[in-house]
Tab-separated table of C-alpha atoms in Angstrom:
chain	number	residue	atom	x	y	z
A	1	MET	CA	-13.900	-68.446	-3.192
A	2	VAL	CA	-13.896	-67.434	-6.841
A	3	LYS	CA	-11.726	-64.420	-7.587
A	4	LEU	CA	-12.773	-62.495	-10.671
A	5	GLY	CA	-10.262	-60.594	-12.782
A	6	PHE	CA	-10.169	-59.038	-16.214
A	7	ILE	CA	-8.304	-59.308	-19.508
A	8	LYS	CA	-8.846	-57.254	-22.634
A	9	ASP	CA	-8.238	-60.189	-24.976
A	10	ALA	CA	-6.547	-63.584	-25.261
A	11	ASP	CA	-3.104	-61.994	-25.587
A	12	GLN	CA	-3.404	-60.537	-22.072
A	13	SER	CA	-4.151	-63.895	-20.481
A	14	PRO	CA	-1.253	-65.480	-18.608
A	15	PRO	CA	-0.464	-68.932	-20.064
A	16	GLU	CA	-1.586	-70.782	-16.924
A	17	PHE	CA	-5.182	-69.649	-17.552
A	18	ALA	CA	-7.186	-71.999	-19.769
A	19	ARG	CA	-9.638	-70.586	-22.288
A	20	VAL	CA	-13.302	-71.537	-21.792
A	21	TYR	CA	-15.706	-70.840	-24.599
A	22	ILE	CA	-18.980	-72.027	-25.994
A	23	ALA	CA	-19.983	-72.839	-29.553
A	24	ALA	CA	-23.348	-73.551	-31.090
A	25	THR	CA	-24.385	-77.051	-32.056
A	26	GLU	CA	-27.587	-78.333	-33.589
A	27	ASP	CA	-30.793	-77.926	-31.602
A	28	GLY	CA	-31.763	-81.076	-29.763
A	29	LYS	CA	-28.181	-82.298	-29.335
A	30	ALA	CA	-26.993	-82.926	-25.804
A	31	PRO	CA	-24.291	-80.522	-24.653
A	32	SER	CA	-20.743	-81.816	-24.939
A	33	ALA	CA	-17.243	-80.571	-24.278
A	34	GLU	CA	-13.910	-80.880	-26.063
A	35	VAL	CA	-10.560	-80.166	-24.419
A	36	ARG	CA	-7.716	-78.971	-26.615
A	37	SER	CA	-4.055	-78.318	-25.868
A	38	TRP	CA	-0.984	-77.059	-27.737
A	39	PRO	CA	2.361	-75.378	-26.955
A	40	ASN	CA	2.741	-71.638	-27.456
A	41	ARG	CA	5.835	-70.037	-29.016
A	42	ASP	CA	7.560	-70.044	-25.609
A	43	GLY	CA	7.001	-73.794	-25.186
A	44	GLU	CA	4.318	-73.380	-22.501
A	45	GLN	CA	1.332	-75.696	-22.784
A	46	LEU	CA	-1.974	-73.895	-23.377
A	47	PHE	CA	-5.387	-75.435	-22.730
A	48	GLU	CA	-8.946	-74.666	-23.705
A	49	VAL	CA	-12.318	-76.296	-23.428
A	50	VAL	CA	-15.171	-75.680	-25.827
A	51	PHE	CA	-18.712	-76.389	-24.736
A	52	LEU	CA	-20.897	-77.369	-27.699
A	53	VAL	CA	-24.417	-76.254	-26.823
A	54	PRO	CA	-27.707	-75.352	-28.547
A	55	ARG	CA	-27.910	-71.732	-29.738
A	56	GLY	CA	-30.123	-69.151	-28.034
A	57	GLU	CA	-30.665	-67.875	-24.529
A	58	LYS	CA	-33.851	-69.933	-24.269
A	59	ASN	CA	-31.666	-73.088	-24.370
A	60	MET	CA	-29.169	-71.996	-21.692
A	61	GLY	CA	-30.964	-73.973	-18.974
A	62	SER	CA	-30.252	-77.183	-20.890
A	63	TRP	CA	-26.472	-76.786	-20.663
A	64	ILE	CA	-25.415	-74.327	-17.955
A	65	GLY	CA	-25.390	-77.005	-15.233
A	66	TYR	CA	-23.365	-79.307	-17.471
A	67	MET	CA	-20.841	-76.521	-18.020
A	68	ALA	CA	-20.460	-75.761	-14.294
A	69	ASP	CA	-20.255	-79.447	-13.356
A	70	THR	CA	-17.692	-80.203	-16.066
A	71	LEU	CA	-15.439	-77.309	-15.047
A	72	MET	CA	-15.644	-78.310	-11.379
A	73	ARG	CA	-14.815	-81.963	-12.163
A	74	MET	CA	-11.888	-80.885	-14.350
A	75	GLY	CA	-10.480	-79.026	-11.352
A	76	TRP	CA	-9.233	-76.098	-13.388
A	77	ASP	CA	-8.547	-73.293	-10.952
A	78	HIS	CA	-7.288	-70.701	-13.469
A	79	TRP	CA	-9.442	-70.030	-16.517
A	80	TRP	CA	-10.933	-67.228	-18.562
A	81	ILE	CA	-14.305	-66.933	-20.226
A	82	ASP	CA	-14.397	-65.989	-23.892
A	83	THR	CA	-17.206	-63.453	-23.693
A	84	LEU	CA	-17.579	-63.068	-27.446
A	85	SER	CA	-18.480	-66.763	-27.694
A	86	VAL	CA	-21.127	-66.327	-24.994
A	87	SER	CA	-22.642	-63.445	-26.940
A	88	GLN	CA	-22.639	-65.344	-30.220
A	89	VAL	CA	-24.301	-68.456	-28.792
A	90	LEU	CA	-26.889	-66.594	-26.721
A	91	ASP	CA	-27.634	-64.188	-29.606
A	92	ARG	CA	-27.459	-61.117	-27.354
A	93	TYR	CA	-25.341	-58.012	-26.912
A	94	ILE	CA	-22.060	-59.101	-25.301
A	95	VAL	CA	-22.479	-57.502	-21.849
A	96	ASP	CA	-26.125	-58.592	-21.540
A	97	ALA	CA	-25.241	-62.127	-22.671
A	98	VAL	CA	-22.409	-62.479	-20.159
A	99	ALA	CA	-24.548	-61.013	-17.358
A	100	SER	CA	-27.259	-63.573	-18.119
A	101	TRP	CA	-24.696	-66.398	-18.340
A	102	GLY	CA	-23.138	-65.394	-14.991
A	103	ASP	CA	-26.487	-65.113	-13.235
A	104	ALA	CA	-27.183	-68.730	-14.234
A	105	PHE	CA	-23.621	-70.114	-13.907
A	106	TRP	CA	-22.243	-68.703	-10.639
A	107	PRO	CA	-24.828	-70.281	-8.317
A	108	LEU	CA	-23.763	-73.683	-9.743
A	109	PHE	CA	-19.968	-73.239	-9.683
A	110	SER	CA	-18.432	-73.587	-6.230
A	111	ASN	CA	-14.741	-74.494	-6.760
A	112	GLU	CA	-11.880	-72.308	-5.585
A	113	ALA	CA	-10.711	-70.547	-8.735
A	114	VAL	CA	-9.441	-67.422	-10.391
A	115	VAL	CA	-11.641	-66.604	-13.368
A	116	LEU	CA	-10.823	-63.852	-15.835
A	117	ILE	CA	-13.493	-62.072	-17.830
A	118	GLN	CA	-12.551	-60.996	-21.340
A	119	VAL	CA	-13.677	-57.362	-21.491
A	120	GLY	CA	-12.717	-56.170	-24.969
A	121	LEU	CA	-13.760	-52.528	-25.206
A	122	GLN	CA	-16.495	-52.774	-22.541
A	123	ARG	CA	-14.226	-52.607	-19.491
A	124	GLU	CA	-16.505	-50.504	-17.286
A	125	ASP	CA	-19.635	-52.489	-18.166
A	126	PHE	CA	-17.985	-55.794	-17.283
A	127	GLN	CA	-16.558	-54.309	-14.073
A	128	ARG	CA	-20.082	-53.335	-12.974
A	129	CYS	CA	-21.367	-56.779	-13.970
A	130	ALA	CA	-18.684	-58.551	-11.893
A	131	GLU	CA	-19.334	-56.268	-8.908
A	132	ARG	CA	-23.050	-57.056	-9.147
A	133	TRP	CA	-22.282	-60.805	-9.169
A	134	ALA	CA	-19.978	-60.399	-6.158
A	135	LYS	CA	-22.802	-58.731	-4.212
A	136	LYS	CA	-25.296	-61.374	-5.284
A	137	PHE	CA	-23.117	-64.476	-4.780
A	138	PRO	CA	-21.029	-64.485	-1.583
A	139	HIS	CA	-18.472	-66.948	-2.969
A	140	LEU	CA	-17.374	-64.412	-5.622
A	141	GLN	CA	-15.091	-61.413	-5.245
A	142	VAL	CA	-13.565	-58.968	-7.698
A	143	ASP	CA	-9.784	-59.184	-7.254
A	144	ASP	CA	-7.502	-56.292	-8.280
A	145	GLU	CA	-4.493	-58.635	-8.266
A	146	HIS	CA	-5.940	-60.416	-11.308
A	147	ASP	CA	-7.077	-57.317	-13.161
A	148	TYR	CA	-4.619	-57.740	-16.022
A	149	GLU	CA	-6.363	-55.091	-18.106
A	150	ARG	CA	-5.850	-52.446	-15.383
A	151	ILE	CA	-2.255	-53.597	-14.848
A	152	ALA	CA	-1.532	-53.308	-18.595
A	153	LEU	CA	-3.021	-49.806	-18.694
A	154	GLU	CA	-0.947	-48.733	-15.669
A	155	LEU	CA	2.253	-50.140	-17.200
A	156	GLU	CA	1.558	-48.308	-20.455
A	157	ALA	CA	0.983	-45.059	-18.550
A	158	GLN	CA	4.289	-45.566	-16.684
A	159	ALA	CA	6.111	-46.250	-19.947
A	160	GLN	CA	4.613	-43.099	-21.467
A	161	ALA	CA	5.690	-41.069	-18.441
A	162	GLU	CA	9.224	-42.454	-18.765
A	163	ARG	CA	9.301	-41.559	-22.473
A	164	GLU	CA	8.253	-38.016	-21.613
A	165	LYS	CA	11.068	-37.704	-19.070
A	166	ARG	CA	13.788	-38.431	-21.633
A	167	PRO	CA	16.211	-35.506	-22.064
A	168	THR	CA	15.831	-35.487	-25.854
A	169	TYR	CA	12.115	-34.891	-25.453
A	170	ARG	CA	12.698	-32.008	-23.049
A	171	LEU	CA	15.363	-30.501	-25.280
A	172	LEU	CA	13.047	-30.683	-28.285
A	173	ARG	CA	10.270	-28.974	-26.308
A	174	LEU	CA	12.710	-26.294	-25.122
A	175	LEU	CA	13.875	-25.605	-28.662
A	176	GLN	CA	10.306	-25.456	-29.920
A	177	SER	CA	9.336	-22.930	-27.260
A	178	ARG	CA	12.358	-20.722	-28.119
A	179	ASN	CA	11.495	-20.803	-31.793
A	180	ARG	CA	7.982	-19.514	-31.137
A	181	SER	CA	9.243	-16.421	-29.301
A	182	HIS	CA	11.254	-15.081	-32.244
């Protein structure tokens, strides 16, 4: 089973999730992959893999199987897809590019994994896209537990509610309302 979750950007990704992205190479070159690793400021080791592939959606068939096979052989079970890179290489609007990538990729990827989709400002569009994939491919499911974008929004709303409950805020509002009546 592949559980799909969401992050707004790289900063929202937990450190145990590796970054997966694609970059354009010269036409006619065979697809290749490079794995990179470095420690973050907390001393945790971060990983990423870049797939070097020919640009354009018309070339996706020449590398999508290589990408799925490589990720399965690597055994990474926690990773996130850099959606901006997909858009740039396929030369399409970000949501359309990722939808096209997923339609081609998910039938080929069968490992147990948690995969996060970088949503940027298109949260609702990517949610619909993931739900469509989950209906189309039975080994996929959208998982609220790994919806880090929703969790971050809920935590921010809770923090805002706590700030509004502070006595100084209430006192200020009370004083402002008294001043208006005179």
